[in-house]
Coordinates of C-alpha atoms in Angstrom, one line a residue:
Chain A
M17 CA 0.0 0.0 0.0
S18 CA 2.7 2.5 1.0
N19 CA 4.8 2.1 -2.1
A20 CA 1.7 2.5 -4.2
A21 CA 1.0 5.8 -2.5
T22 CA 4.5 7.2 -3.2
A23 CA 4.4 6.0 -6.8
I24 CA 1.1 8.0 -7.3
K25 CA 2.8 11.2 -6.1
A26 CA 5.6 10.7 -8.6
K27 CA 3.4 10.0 -11.6
P28 CA 0.1 11.9 -11.2
A29 CA -0.8 11.2 -14.9
E30 CA -1.1 7.5 -14.4
S31 CA -4.4 6.1 -15.6
K32 CA -6.9 4.5 -13.2
F33 CA -6.6 1.2 -15.1
R34 CA -2.8 1.1 -14.7
R35 CA -3.0 1.9 -11.1
F36 CA -5.5 -0.9 -10.6
L37 CA -3.2 -3.3 -12.4
R38 CA -0.2 -2.3 -10.4
E39 CA -1.9 -2.5 -7.0
N40 CA -3.2 -6.0 -7.7
K41 CA -0.2 -7.3 -9.7
T42 CA 1.7 -8.9 -6.8
G43 CA -1.4 -10.5 -5.2
W44 CA -2.5 -12.0 -8.5
G45 CA 1.0 -13.1 -9.3
F46 CA 1.2 -15.1 -6.1
L47 CA -2.2 -16.5 -6.6
A48 CA -1.8 -17.3 -10.3
P49 CA -0.2 -20.8 -10.2
F50 CA -2.8 -22.0 -7.7
M51 CA -5.7 -20.3 -9.5
I52 CA -4.7 -21.7 -13.0
L53 CA -4.6 -25.3 -11.7
F54 CA -7.6 -24.8 -9.5
L55 CA -9.7 -23.4 -12.4
V56 CA -8.5 -26.1 -14.8
F57 CA -8.9 -29.1 -12.5
T58 CA -11.7 -28.1 -10.1
V59 CA -13.9 -25.1 -11.1
V60 CA -14.2 -25.5 -14.8
P61 CA -14.6 -29.3 -14.6
V62 CA -17.8 -28.8 -12.5
F63 CA -19.3 -26.8 -15.3
V64 CA -18.0 -29.1 -18.0
A65 CA -19.5 -32.1 -16.2
M66 CA -22.7 -30.2 -15.9
G67 CA -22.8 -29.5 -19.6
L68 CA -21.8 -33.1 -20.5
S69 CA -24.5 -34.5 -18.4
F70 CA -27.0 -33.2 -21.0
T71 CA -25.2 -34.9 -23.8
N72 CA -24.3 -38.3 -25.2
Y73 CA -20.5 -38.5 -25.3
N74 CA -18.1 -41.4 -25.8
M75 CA -14.7 -39.6 -26.0
I76 CA -14.5 -40.2 -29.8
Q77 CA -17.4 -38.5 -31.4
T78 CA -18.4 -35.0 -30.6
P79 CA -21.0 -34.8 -27.8
D80 CA -24.6 -34.6 -29.1
F81 CA -27.2 -32.8 -27.0
T82 CA -29.9 -35.0 -25.6
G83 CA -31.5 -32.8 -23.0
V84 CA -32.5 -34.4 -19.8
Q85 CA -32.4 -37.9 -21.3
N86 CA -29.5 -39.0 -19.1
Y87 CA -31.3 -37.9 -15.9
K88 CA -34.5 -39.6 -17.0
L89 CA -32.6 -42.9 -17.6
L90 CA -30.7 -42.5 -14.3
F91 CA -33.7 -41.9 -12.0
L92 CA -36.4 -43.8 -13.8
E93 CA -34.8 -46.8 -15.4
D94 CA -31.4 -47.5 -13.9
D95 CA -32.1 -49.9 -11.0
T96 CA -28.4 -50.3 -10.3
F97 CA -28.1 -46.6 -9.7
I98 CA -31.0 -46.7 -7.2
T99 CA -29.1 -49.6 -5.5
A100 CA -26.0 -47.5 -5.5
V101 CA -27.7 -44.5 -4.1
S102 CA -29.4 -46.4 -1.3
N103 CA -26.2 -48.2 -0.4
T104 CA -24.3 -44.9 -0.4
L105 CA -27.0 -43.2 1.7
L106 CA -26.8 -46.1 4.2
F107 CA -23.0 -45.7 4.3
A108 CA -23.3 -42.0 4.8
C109 CA -26.0 -42.3 7.5
I110 CA -23.9 -44.7 9.5
I111 CA -20.3 -43.7 8.7
G112 CA -20.9 -39.9 8.7
P113 CA -22.6 -39.3 12.0
A114 CA -21.0 -42.3 13.8
G115 CA -17.5 -41.3 12.7
Y116 CA -18.2 -37.7 13.5
I117 CA -19.5 -38.3 16.9
M118 CA -16.9 -40.8 17.8
S119 CA -14.1 -38.5 16.6
F120 CA -15.5 -35.8 18.8
V121 CA -16.0 -38.0 21.9
M122 CA -12.5 -39.4 21.5
A123 CA -11.0 -35.9 21.0
W124 CA -12.9 -34.7 24.0
F125 CA -11.8 -37.6 26.1
I126 CA -8.1 -37.1 25.1
S127 CA -8.3 -33.4 25.9
L128 CA -9.5 -34.3 29.4
C129 CA -6.6 -36.7 29.9
K130 CA -3.5 -35.4 31.7
H131 CA -1.1 -38.1 30.5
G132 CA -0.6 -40.1 27.3
R133 CA -2.4 -37.7 24.9
G134 CA 0.0 -38.3 22.1
P135 CA 0.0 -42.1 22.0
L136 CA -3.8 -42.2 22.5
A137 CA -4.3 -39.7 19.7
L138 CA -2.0 -41.7 17.4
A139 CA -3.8 -45.0 18.3
F140 CA -7.1 -43.5 17.4
Y141 CA -6.0 -41.6 14.3
A142 CA -3.7 -44.2 12.7
P143 CA -6.5 -46.0 10.8
S144 CA -7.3 -42.7 9.0
L145 CA -3.8 -42.5 7.8
T146 CA -3.8 -46.0 6.1
S147 CA -4.7 -46.9 2.6
G148 CA -8.1 -48.4 2.3
T149 CA -6.9 -50.8 -0.4
A150 CA -4.0 -51.9 1.7
M151 CA -5.9 -52.4 4.9
S152 CA -8.6 -54.3 3.0
I153 CA -6.1 -57.1 2.8
I154 CA -6.0 -57.4 6.5
W155 CA -9.7 -57.0 6.9
L156 CA -10.3 -59.8 4.4
V157 CA -8.3 -62.1 6.7
I158 CA -10.4 -60.9 9.6
F159 CA -13.6 -61.4 7.7
S160 CA -12.4 -64.5 5.8
G161 CA -15.2 -66.9 4.9
D162 CA -13.7 -70.0 6.4
R163 CA -12.8 -71.1 9.9
T164 CA -9.4 -69.5 9.8
G165 CA -10.9 -66.0 9.6
Y166 CA -10.4 -64.2 12.9
L167 CA -14.1 -63.3 13.3
N168 CA -15.5 -66.7 12.2
H169 CA -13.0 -68.3 14.6
I170 CA -14.1 -66.2 17.5
L171 CA -17.8 -66.6 16.7
I172 CA -17.5 -70.4 16.4
K173 CA -15.5 -70.6 19.6
I174 CA -18.0 -68.8 21.7
G175 CA -20.8 -70.8 20.0
L176 CA -22.7 -67.9 18.3
V177 CA -22.6 -69.6 14.9
S178 CA -22.0 -73.3 14.0
D179 CA -20.8 -72.8 10.4
P180 CA -18.4 -70.1 9.2
I181 CA -20.2 -67.1 7.6
L182 CA -19.2 -66.0 4.1
W183 CA -18.8 -62.4 5.1
T184 CA -17.6 -61.0 1.8
K185 CA -19.4 -63.3 -0.5
D186 CA -22.9 -63.4 0.9
P187 CA -24.8 -60.3 -0.4
Q188 CA -26.6 -60.1 2.9
W189 CA -23.3 -59.5 4.8
I190 CA -21.2 -57.6 2.4
L191 CA -22.8 -54.2 3.1
P192 CA -22.4 -54.4 7.0
V193 CA -18.8 -55.6 6.4
V194 CA -18.0 -52.6 4.2
V195 CA -19.7 -50.3 6.6
I196 CA -17.6 -51.5 9.5
I197 CA -14.3 -51.2 7.5
S198 CA -15.2 -47.7 6.3
A199 CA -16.3 -46.6 9.7
W200 CA -12.9 -47.9 11.0
M201 CA -11.1 -45.8 8.4
S202 CA -13.2 -42.7 8.7
M203 CA -13.4 -42.3 12.5
G204 CA -10.5 -39.9 12.4
T205 CA -12.1 -37.5 10.0
G206 CA -12.4 -34.3 11.9
F207 CA -10.6 -35.8 14.9
L208 CA -7.5 -33.6 14.6
V209 CA -9.7 -30.5 14.0
F210 CA -11.7 -31.3 17.1
L211 CA -8.6 -32.0 19.2
A212 CA -6.9 -28.8 18.1
G213 CA -10.2 -26.8 18.7
L214 CA -10.6 -28.3 22.2
Q215 CA -7.0 -27.6 23.2
N216 CA -7.4 -24.0 22.0
I217 CA -10.3 -23.1 24.2
D218 CA -9.3 -20.6 26.8
P219 CA -9.2 -22.3 30.3
E220 CA -10.4 -19.1 31.9
L221 CA -13.8 -19.7 30.3
Y222 CA -14.2 -22.9 32.2
E223 CA -13.2 -21.0 35.4
A224 CA -15.8 -18.4 34.6
G225 CA -18.3 -21.2 33.9
K226 CA -17.6 -22.7 37.3
V227 CA -18.6 -19.5 38.9
D228 CA -21.9 -19.7 37.1
G229 CA -22.4 -23.3 38.3
I230 CA -21.3 -25.0 35.1
R231 CA -19.1 -27.5 36.8
H232 CA -19.7 -31.0 35.5
P233 CA -17.7 -32.0 32.4
I234 CA -20.9 -32.8 30.5
Q235 CA -22.3 -29.4 31.3
Q236 CA -19.1 -27.7 30.3
L237 CA -19.2 -29.6 27.0
F238 CA -22.7 -28.4 26.1
Y239 CA -22.6 -24.8 27.5
I240 CA -19.0 -23.8 26.8
T241 CA -17.1 -26.2 24.6
L242 CA -19.6 -26.9 21.8
P243 CA -20.8 -23.3 21.2
L244 CA -17.1 -22.2 21.0
M245 CA -16.2 -24.9 18.6
K246 CA -18.8 -24.2 15.9
P247 CA -16.2 -23.4 13.2
Q248 CA -14.3 -26.6 13.8
L249 CA -17.5 -28.6 14.0
L250 CA -18.5 -27.2 10.7
F251 CA -15.2 -28.0 9.0
G252 CA -15.4 -31.5 10.5
A253 CA -19.0 -32.0 9.3
I254 CA -18.2 -31.0 5.8
N255 CA -15.2 -33.4 5.6
S256 CA -17.3 -36.2 7.0
I257 CA -20.1 -35.7 4.5
V258 CA -17.6 -35.6 1.6
N259 CA -15.8 -38.7 2.8
S260 CA -18.9 -40.8 3.6
L261 CA -20.4 -40.1 0.1
A262 CA -17.2 -41.1 -1.6
V263 CA -17.0 -44.7 -0.4
F264 CA -15.4 -46.7 -3.3
D265 CA -12.0 -48.2 -2.8
V266 CA -12.8 -50.2 0.3
A267 CA -16.0 -51.5 -1.2
V268 CA -14.2 -52.6 -4.4
A269 CA -11.2 -54.1 -2.5
V270 CA -13.5 -56.1 -0.2
A271 CA -16.4 -57.1 -2.3
G272 CA -14.9 -56.9 -5.8
F273 CA -16.2 -54.9 -8.8
P274 CA -19.0 -55.3 -9.5
S275 CA -19.9 -56.8 -6.1
P276 CA -22.1 -59.9 -5.9
N277 CA -25.7 -58.8 -6.7
Y278 CA -24.5 -55.1 -6.5
S279 CA -24.7 -55.4 -2.8
A280 CA -21.8 -53.0 -2.2
H281 CA -22.3 -50.8 -5.3
T282 CA -21.9 -47.1 -4.5
I283 CA -22.5 -43.9 -6.4
V284 CA -18.7 -43.5 -7.1
A285 CA -18.6 -47.1 -8.2
H286 CA -21.4 -46.5 -10.6
L287 CA -19.7 -43.4 -11.9
Y288 CA -16.4 -45.3 -12.4
D289 CA -18.3 -48.1 -14.2
Y290 CA -20.0 -45.8 -16.7
A291 CA -17.1 -43.3 -17.1
F292 CA -14.0 -45.5 -17.3
T293 CA -15.1 -49.0 -18.2
R294 CA -18.0 -48.1 -20.6
F295 CA -16.8 -44.6 -21.6
S296 CA -20.3 -43.2 -21.7
M297 CA -19.1 -39.9 -20.4
G298 CA -22.4 -38.1 -20.7
Y299 CA -24.3 -40.5 -18.6
A300 CA -21.4 -40.7 -16.1
S301 CA -21.4 -36.9 -15.9
A302 CA -25.1 -37.0 -14.8
I303 CA -24.1 -39.4 -12.0
A304 CA -21.2 -37.0 -11.1
M305 CA -23.7 -34.1 -11.0
F306 CA -26.0 -36.0 -8.7
L307 CA -23.1 -36.6 -6.3
F308 CA -22.1 -32.9 -6.6
V309 CA -25.6 -31.5 -5.9
F310 CA -26.2 -33.9 -3.1
S311 CA -23.0 -33.3 -1.2
F312 CA -23.1 -29.6 -1.9
T313 CA -26.7 -29.3 -0.5
L314 CA -25.8 -31.3 2.6
S315 CA -22.8 -29.1 3.3
R316 CA -25.0 -26.0 2.9
I317 CA -27.4 -27.4 5.4
C318 CA -24.4 -27.9 7.8
M319 CA -23.3 -24.3 7.3
R320 CA -26.8 -23.3 8.4
I321 CA -26.7 -25.5 11.5
F322 CA -23.3 -24.5 12.6
R323 CA -23.7 -20.8 11.8
S324 CA -21.3 -18.7 14.0
D325 CA -23.0 -15.6 15.3
D326 CA -19.9 -13.4 15.6
Chain B
M13 CA -18.3 -16.2 23.4
S14 CA -20.1 -12.9 24.3
K15 CA -22.7 -14.8 26.3
E16 CA -20.3 -16.3 28.7
K17 CA -18.5 -13.0 29.2
N18 CA -21.8 -11.3 30.0
N19 CA -22.6 -14.0 32.5
K20 CA -19.3 -13.6 34.1
S21 CA -19.6 -9.9 34.5
L22 CA -23.2 -10.2 35.8
N23 CA -22.5 -12.8 38.4
G24 CA -18.9 -11.9 39.1
A25 CA -19.9 -9.9 42.2
G26 CA -22.1 -12.5 43.7
V27 CA -19.6 -15.4 43.9
K28 CA -20.3 -17.8 46.7
P29 CA -16.9 -18.9 47.9
Q30 CA -18.1 -22.0 49.8
K31 CA -19.2 -23.5 46.5
I32 CA -15.6 -23.8 45.2
R33 CA -14.2 -26.6 47.2
R34 CA -12.1 -29.7 46.3
R35 CA -14.2 -32.6 45.3
R36 CA -13.2 -36.0 46.6
V37 CA -11.8 -38.5 44.2
K38 CA -14.4 -41.2 43.8
I39 CA -15.4 -43.8 41.2
K40 CA -18.4 -42.6 39.3
P41 CA -20.5 -44.9 37.0
G42 CA -20.3 -42.3 34.2
K43 CA -16.5 -42.4 34.2
V44 CA -16.4 -46.2 34.2
I45 CA -18.8 -46.3 31.2
L46 CA -16.7 -43.7 29.4
Y47 CA -13.4 -45.6 30.0
F48 CA -15.0 -48.8 28.9
L49 CA -16.3 -47.3 25.7
V50 CA -13.0 -45.6 24.9
G51 CA -11.3 -48.9 25.6
C52 CA -13.6 -50.8 23.2
L53 CA -13.0 -48.1 20.6
L54 CA -9.3 -48.4 21.0
V55 CA -9.4 -52.2 20.6
F56 CA -11.5 -51.7 17.5
T57 CA -9.1 -49.2 16.0
A58 CA -5.9 -51.0 17.0
F59 CA -6.8 -54.6 16.3
P60 CA -6.3 -54.5 12.5
M61 CA -3.1 -52.5 12.9
V62 CA -1.7 -55.0 15.3
A63 CA -2.7 -57.9 13.1
M64 CA -1.2 -56.2 10.1
I65 CA 2.2 -55.6 11.8
C66 CA 2.3 -59.1 13.2
R67 CA 1.4 -60.8 10.0
A68 CA 4.2 -59.0 8.2
F69 CA 6.7 -60.8 10.5
M70 CA 5.0 -64.2 10.6
P71 CA 6.7 -67.2 9.1
L72 CA 4.5 -69.2 6.7
S73 CA 3.9 -71.9 9.2
E74 CA 2.2 -69.4 11.5
L75 CA 0.2 -67.7 8.7
Y76 CA -1.6 -70.9 7.8
I77 CA -1.9 -72.3 11.3
Y78 CA -5.3 -73.2 12.8
P79 CA -6.6 -71.7 15.0
P80 CA -5.6 -68.4 13.6
Q81 CA -3.0 -66.4 15.6
I82 CA -3.0 -62.6 16.1
F83 CA 0.4 -62.2 17.7
V84 CA 3.6 -63.4 16.0
R85 CA 5.6 -66.0 18.0
H86 CA 8.8 -66.4 16.0
P87 CA 9.2 -63.1 14.1
T88 CA 11.1 -63.3 10.9
L89 CA 12.2 -60.9 8.2
S90 CA 12.0 -63.5 5.5
N91 CA 8.8 -62.0 4.1
F92 CA 10.5 -58.8 3.4
S93 CA 13.6 -60.3 1.8
E94 CA 11.3 -62.6 -0.3
L95 CA 9.3 -59.5 -1.3
L96 CA 12.3 -57.6 -2.5
T97 CA 14.2 -60.5 -4.1
S98 CA 11.9 -63.1 -5.6
L99 CA 9.5 -60.7 -7.2
N100 CA 12.4 -59.0 -8.9
S101 CA 12.4 -61.9 -11.4
S102 CA 8.8 -61.1 -12.4
T103 CA 8.1 -58.4 -15.0
V104 CA 7.7 -55.5 -12.6
P105 CA 9.8 -55.6 -9.4
F106 CA 8.2 -54.5 -6.2
T107 CA 10.8 -51.7 -5.7
R108 CA 9.5 -50.1 -8.9
Y109 CA 6.1 -49.6 -7.2
V110 CA 7.8 -48.2 -4.1
F111 CA 9.7 -45.8 -6.4
N112 CA 6.5 -44.8 -8.3
S113 CA 4.6 -44.1 -5.1
L114 CA 7.5 -42.2 -3.5
W115 CA 8.3 -40.1 -6.6
V116 CA 4.7 -39.2 -7.3
T117 CA 4.0 -38.4 -3.7
I118 CA 7.1 -36.4 -3.0
V119 CA 6.8 -34.2 -6.1
T120 CA 3.1 -33.6 -5.5
V121 CA 3.7 -32.7 -1.9
F122 CA 6.6 -30.3 -2.7
L123 CA 4.8 -28.5 -5.5
S124 CA 1.5 -28.4 -3.6
V125 CA 3.3 -26.8 -0.6
V126 CA 4.8 -24.1 -2.8
I127 CA 1.7 -23.4 -4.9
C128 CA -0.8 -23.4 -2.1
S129 CA 1.4 -21.3 0.3
M130 CA 2.1 -18.8 -2.4
G131 CA -1.5 -18.5 -3.3
A132 CA -2.7 -18.2 0.3
Y133 CA 0.0 -15.7 1.1
G134 CA -0.9 -13.6 -1.9
M135 CA -4.6 -13.7 -1.0
V136 CA -4.1 -12.8 2.7
K137 CA -1.3 -10.3 2.6
H138 CA -1.8 -8.6 -0.8
K139 CA -5.6 -8.8 -0.9
P140 CA -6.0 -8.4 -4.7
V141 CA -9.4 -7.6 -6.2
G142 CA -11.4 -10.8 -6.3
A143 CA -9.7 -12.4 -3.3
A144 CA -13.0 -12.7 -1.4
T145 CA -14.8 -14.3 -4.4
I146 CA -11.9 -16.8 -4.9
F147 CA -12.1 -17.8 -1.2
T148 CA -15.8 -18.3 -1.4
I149 CA -15.2 -20.7 -4.4
V150 CA -12.5 -22.5 -2.4
I151 CA -14.9 -23.0 0.5
A152 CA -17.5 -24.3 -1.9
A153 CA -15.0 -26.7 -3.4
L154 CA -14.4 -28.2 0.1
S155 CA -17.9 -29.6 0.0
F156 CA -17.6 -32.1 -2.9
S157 CA -15.1 -34.9 -3.5
S158 CA -12.7 -35.0 -6.4
H159 CA -14.7 -37.8 -8.0
V160 CA -17.2 -35.2 -9.3
T161 CA -14.5 -33.6 -11.5
K162 CA -12.8 -36.8 -12.6
I163 CA -14.4 -37.0 -16.1
P164 CA -13.3 -33.6 -17.3
N165 CA -10.0 -34.1 -15.6
Y166 CA -9.5 -37.3 -17.5
M167 CA -10.4 -35.5 -20.7
V168 CA -7.7 -32.8 -20.0
V169 CA -5.1 -35.4 -19.0
S170 CA -5.7 -37.7 -22.0
G171 CA -6.0 -34.6 -24.3
M172 CA -2.5 -33.6 -23.2
G173 CA -1.2 -37.1 -23.8
L174 CA -0.4 -37.7 -20.1
I175 CA -2.1 -41.1 -19.6
N176 CA 0.4 -43.5 -18.1
T177 CA 2.8 -40.8 -17.0
Y178 CA 3.8 -39.5 -13.5
A179 CA 2.4 -36.1 -14.5
A180 CA -1.1 -37.5 -14.7
L181 CA -0.9 -38.4 -11.1
I182 CA 0.8 -35.2 -10.0
V183 CA -0.7 -32.2 -11.9
P184 CA -4.4 -32.6 -11.2
S185 CA -3.9 -33.0 -7.4
L186 CA -1.7 -30.0 -6.9
A187 CA -4.3 -27.2 -6.3
T188 CA -6.5 -28.8 -3.6
A189 CA -9.0 -26.6 -1.9
Y190 CA -8.5 -28.3 1.4
N191 CA -4.7 -27.6 1.4
F192 CA -5.2 -24.0 0.3
F193 CA -7.8 -23.5 3.0
L194 CA -5.5 -24.7 5.7
V195 CA -2.6 -22.4 4.8
K196 CA -4.9 -19.4 4.2
Q197 CA -6.5 -19.7 7.7
F198 CA -3.1 -19.9 9.2
A199 CA -1.6 -17.1 7.2
E200 CA -4.3 -14.7 8.5
Q201 CA -2.4 -14.3 11.8
L202 CA 1.0 -13.5 10.2
P203 CA 2.2 -10.1 11.5
D204 CA 2.2 -7.4 8.8
S205 CA 5.0 -5.5 10.6
L206 CA 7.7 -8.0 9.7
L207 CA 6.7 -8.0 6.0
E208 CA 6.5 -4.2 6.0
A209 CA 10.0 -3.9 7.5
A210 CA 11.4 -6.1 4.8
R211 CA 9.6 -4.0 2.2
I212 CA 11.1 -0.8 3.5
D213 CA 14.6 -2.5 3.3
G214 CA 13.9 -2.9 -0.4
A215 CA 13.4 -6.6 -0.5
K216 CA 11.6 -7.9 -3.6
E217 CA 8.1 -9.3 -3.1
F218 CA 9.0 -12.9 -3.9
R219 CA 12.0 -12.7 -1.6
I220 CA 9.9 -11.5 1.2
F221 CA 7.5 -14.4 0.7
W222 CA 10.3 -17.0 0.5
T223 CA 12.6 -15.8 3.3
I224 CA 10.2 -14.2 5.7
A225 CA 6.7 -15.6 5.2
M226 CA 7.5 -19.2 4.4
P227 CA 9.5 -19.8 7.7
L228 CA 6.6 -18.2 9.6
L229 CA 4.1 -20.4 7.8
K230 CA 6.1 -23.5 8.5
P231 CA 3.5 -25.2 10.8
A232 CA 0.8 -24.6 8.1
W233 CA 2.7 -26.0 5.2
S234 CA 4.1 -28.9 7.2
T235 CA 0.6 -29.8 8.0
L236 CA -0.4 -29.4 4.3
A237 CA 2.6 -31.6 3.5
V238 CA 1.4 -34.3 5.9
F239 CA -2.2 -34.4 4.6
S240 CA -1.0 -34.2 1.0
F241 CA 1.4 -37.0 1.6
V242 CA -1.3 -39.2 3.2
S243 CA -4.0 -38.5 0.6
N244 CA -1.7 -38.9 -2.4
W245 CA 0.1 -42.0 -1.1
N246 CA -3.2 -43.7 -0.4
D247 CA -5.0 -42.5 -3.5
S248 CA -6.1 -45.5 -5.5
F249 CA -8.7 -43.8 -7.7
S250 CA -6.4 -41.5 -9.7
P251 CA -4.1 -44.4 -10.7
L252 CA -7.1 -46.5 -11.5
V253 CA -8.3 -43.8 -14.0
Y254 CA -5.1 -42.4 -15.4
I255 CA -2.7 -45.5 -15.3
T256 CA -3.2 -48.6 -17.4
S257 CA 0.4 -49.9 -17.6
D258 CA 1.7 -52.2 -14.8
A259 CA 5.0 -50.5 -14.5
M260 CA 3.4 -47.1 -13.7
K261 CA 1.1 -48.4 -10.9
T262 CA 1.5 -47.0 -7.4
L263 CA 1.6 -49.1 -4.3
P264 CA -2.1 -49.4 -3.4
L265 CA -3.1 -50.8 -6.8
A266 CA 0.0 -52.9 -7.2
L267 CA -0.7 -54.4 -3.7
Q268 CA -4.2 -55.3 -4.8
T269 CA -2.8 -57.1 -7.9
M270 CA -0.3 -58.9 -5.7
A271 CA -2.9 -60.0 -3.3
G272 CA -4.8 -61.7 -6.2
G273 CA -7.3 -59.0 -7.0
A274 CA -10.4 -57.7 -5.1
G275 CA -12.1 -59.8 -2.6
V276 CA -9.4 -62.5 -2.4
V277 CA -8.1 -63.5 1.0
A278 CA -4.3 -63.3 0.7
R279 CA -2.5 -65.3 3.4
S280 CA 1.0 -65.2 2.0
G281 CA 3.8 -63.5 3.9
T282 CA 5.0 -61.3 1.1
V283 CA 1.6 -59.7 0.8
G284 CA 1.7 -59.0 4.6
A285 CA 5.1 -57.5 4.3
A286 CA 4.0 -55.4 1.3
T287 CA 0.9 -54.2 3.3
L288 CA 3.1 -53.0 6.1
L289 CA 5.5 -51.2 3.7
T290 CA 2.4 -49.5 2.1
T291 CA 0.9 -48.4 5.4
A292 CA 3.9 -47.5 7.5
P293 CA 5.2 -44.3 5.7
T294 CA 2.0 -42.3 6.3
I295 CA 2.0 -43.2 10.0
I296 CA 5.7 -42.4 10.3
V297 CA 5.3 -39.0 8.6
Y298 CA 2.3 -38.1 10.8
T299 CA 4.1 -39.1 14.0
I300 CA 7.1 -37.0 13.1
M301 CA 5.0 -33.9 12.3
R302 CA 2.3 -34.3 14.9
G303 CA 3.2 -31.1 16.8
R304 CA 3.0 -28.9 13.8
V305 CA -0.2 -30.5 12.6
M306 CA -1.9 -29.7 15.9
Q307 CA -0.6 -26.1 15.8
T308 CA -2.2 -25.6 12.3
M309 CA -5.5 -27.4 12.9
T310 CA -6.3 -24.8 15.6
Y311 CA -7.0 -22.4 12.8
S312 CA -9.0 -24.7 10.6
G313 CA -12.6 -23.7 11.6
I314 CA -15.0 -22.3 9.0
K315 CA -17.1 -19.3 10.1
S316 CA -20.3 -19.3 8.2

C-alpha cells in the first residue's frame, strides 16, 4: 500500500486502469499458479461435467445434446443406480454421524486426559492414515469366509454360529462388512480438527463457567465447549459428508467390482463403471452431477446448522 | 463467546466462595462407562493395525496355522527379503512400485506446498481484487469430492497425452481446496509489521515471501505436507483412472494385484510385508510432524 502511494505522487498522470493493475499485480502473481490449476482441474470441470450431463458423449465422437435424457434414464430406469444411491446413503448415514460423533468423543476424552495424549491420539487416528486398499487385505483375513478368519473363529469358539459365515461373498453380509471397515477408516475425519479446537479453548472460560455453576464436564461440554467450537465442528462435518459419500476403494477391495448382486455398489462405483469402463461420459457426468448437488446441498445445510454468530 | 463473558460480569460480584471446594476422588459410574467405551473403541481401531504388523513378520507356518494367531511367535524378516528379491524376477519388481509411489507423492507434496502457500500468502497479505470471491469458491470446493470432476480431468489429461505418466498423477492433485484453505486460515495471523519492515529495506516481493513468510508459515505448510502425503500416497482412484500400464502403478493398486485382486483373502507372507510397507510411511510421517499439525488445525474452523 505504502509504495503504491509514493508512486502515485511521482506520476500523477497514471491512468486508473494502470494503477488498478499495479496494485493487484503482486497478489495476482502469487495466486496465479494456484488459480490456474484450481480453475482447470476443479472449477471449470464442475461446469464441463454439468454440460456433458445433458449430452451423449463417448470420448471419440463430438457430444450430441440429448436434453434431460440421461437424468431420465438415471432416475427412472437404472435400477443399479438406485441400489448405488441407497447403499451410499446407508453408508453415509452410519459412517458420517458415527465417525463424526466418535471423533468428537475421542478428542474430548483425550483433551481431558492429563497423560498419554500423544499415544492415545495416534492409536485412534492411525487408521485414517492408512490406505483403504492396503488395509482391506488385513480386513479380508479378519472377515475370511472359512474357519481361519479371525471373526469366524471367535464366533464359532463362543458358539454364536456353528458354520463359518461367508462375510464377503454373501450379499446379505457384504454391506455391513464394508460399513464396519469404512467406519474404522473414517473415525479420524475431523478428529484432529476437534482435538486442536478443544486444546485451544481458553481455560479461563471454564473457570468463569464454574462461577456460574457449570461444573460437570458434560455441562461444560454443552454450554462452553460446543458453542465455541462451531467453526471446527462445521469443518469436520463437511469433511465427514464428503468422505462418507465417496466410499469406493474399500467396497471394491473387499467385495470386488462389481460386487455380488451389486450389494456394495456405491455412487462412485457407478460413476467409475460408466465413465471409465463403458466410456459413456455423458451418462457418467449425470451421476457426477447427482453426487455434486447432493454433497453440496448437505454441506450448505451444515453451514446453516453451525452458523457462527460473531 | 459474548454470552459467557456477560454472565461472568453479571454474576462476578455474587460469587459464593463456599461452592468452590475440592471434590473427593471417587469412582463414578459415568466415568467407568466412558473408560469402557473408549477402551472398546481403541481395541477396534488398534486390532487390525496390530494384526497387520504381526502378519508381516509371521513365518509361513504361523500364517496358515489353525486356530488363527493374532500375535507373532517367531518373528522373521524372510517375508521382506522374499518380497524384495523373488519378485524381482517377475516383470515389474516391487521396488518399482515403491519408487512410483515415492516419486509421485514427494513431487506432489513439494509442488503443492509451494503453490498453495504462495496463493494463500498472496490472498491474505496482498488482498488483490477478487480475493474474497476466490475464497468463497475454495470453501464451496471443500464440499464435494474429487470424483465429481474426474471425467473432465480425464479429458484434459488424455488430451495432453499424459495417460500413463507420472504427470497424470501429479498435476491434477496440486491445487487442492483443502490444502489452500489450511494455509490461508493460518496465514491470517502473520504479523504485517515484519513483512512491511522487509519491504522498506527494499526486498523484492518474492524474496519477502520466500525468506520471511515461508518460515513463519512452517506449521501450516508442514501440515499441508502431511495431509497431501497421506492422501496422495493412499490414492487409488487416480491411478485407476489415469494409469493402465503395470510399470506405472503406485503401491495401493500394485498391492491389490499382488494379493490376487479384489475380494481375495491373501495369506502369503510377502503380501503381509507389502501391506506393512504400504501403510507405514504415512503413519511415520504423521508421527514426526504431529506437533505442527496440531498447531495448524487450531485455525481450521470455518465461520459461516
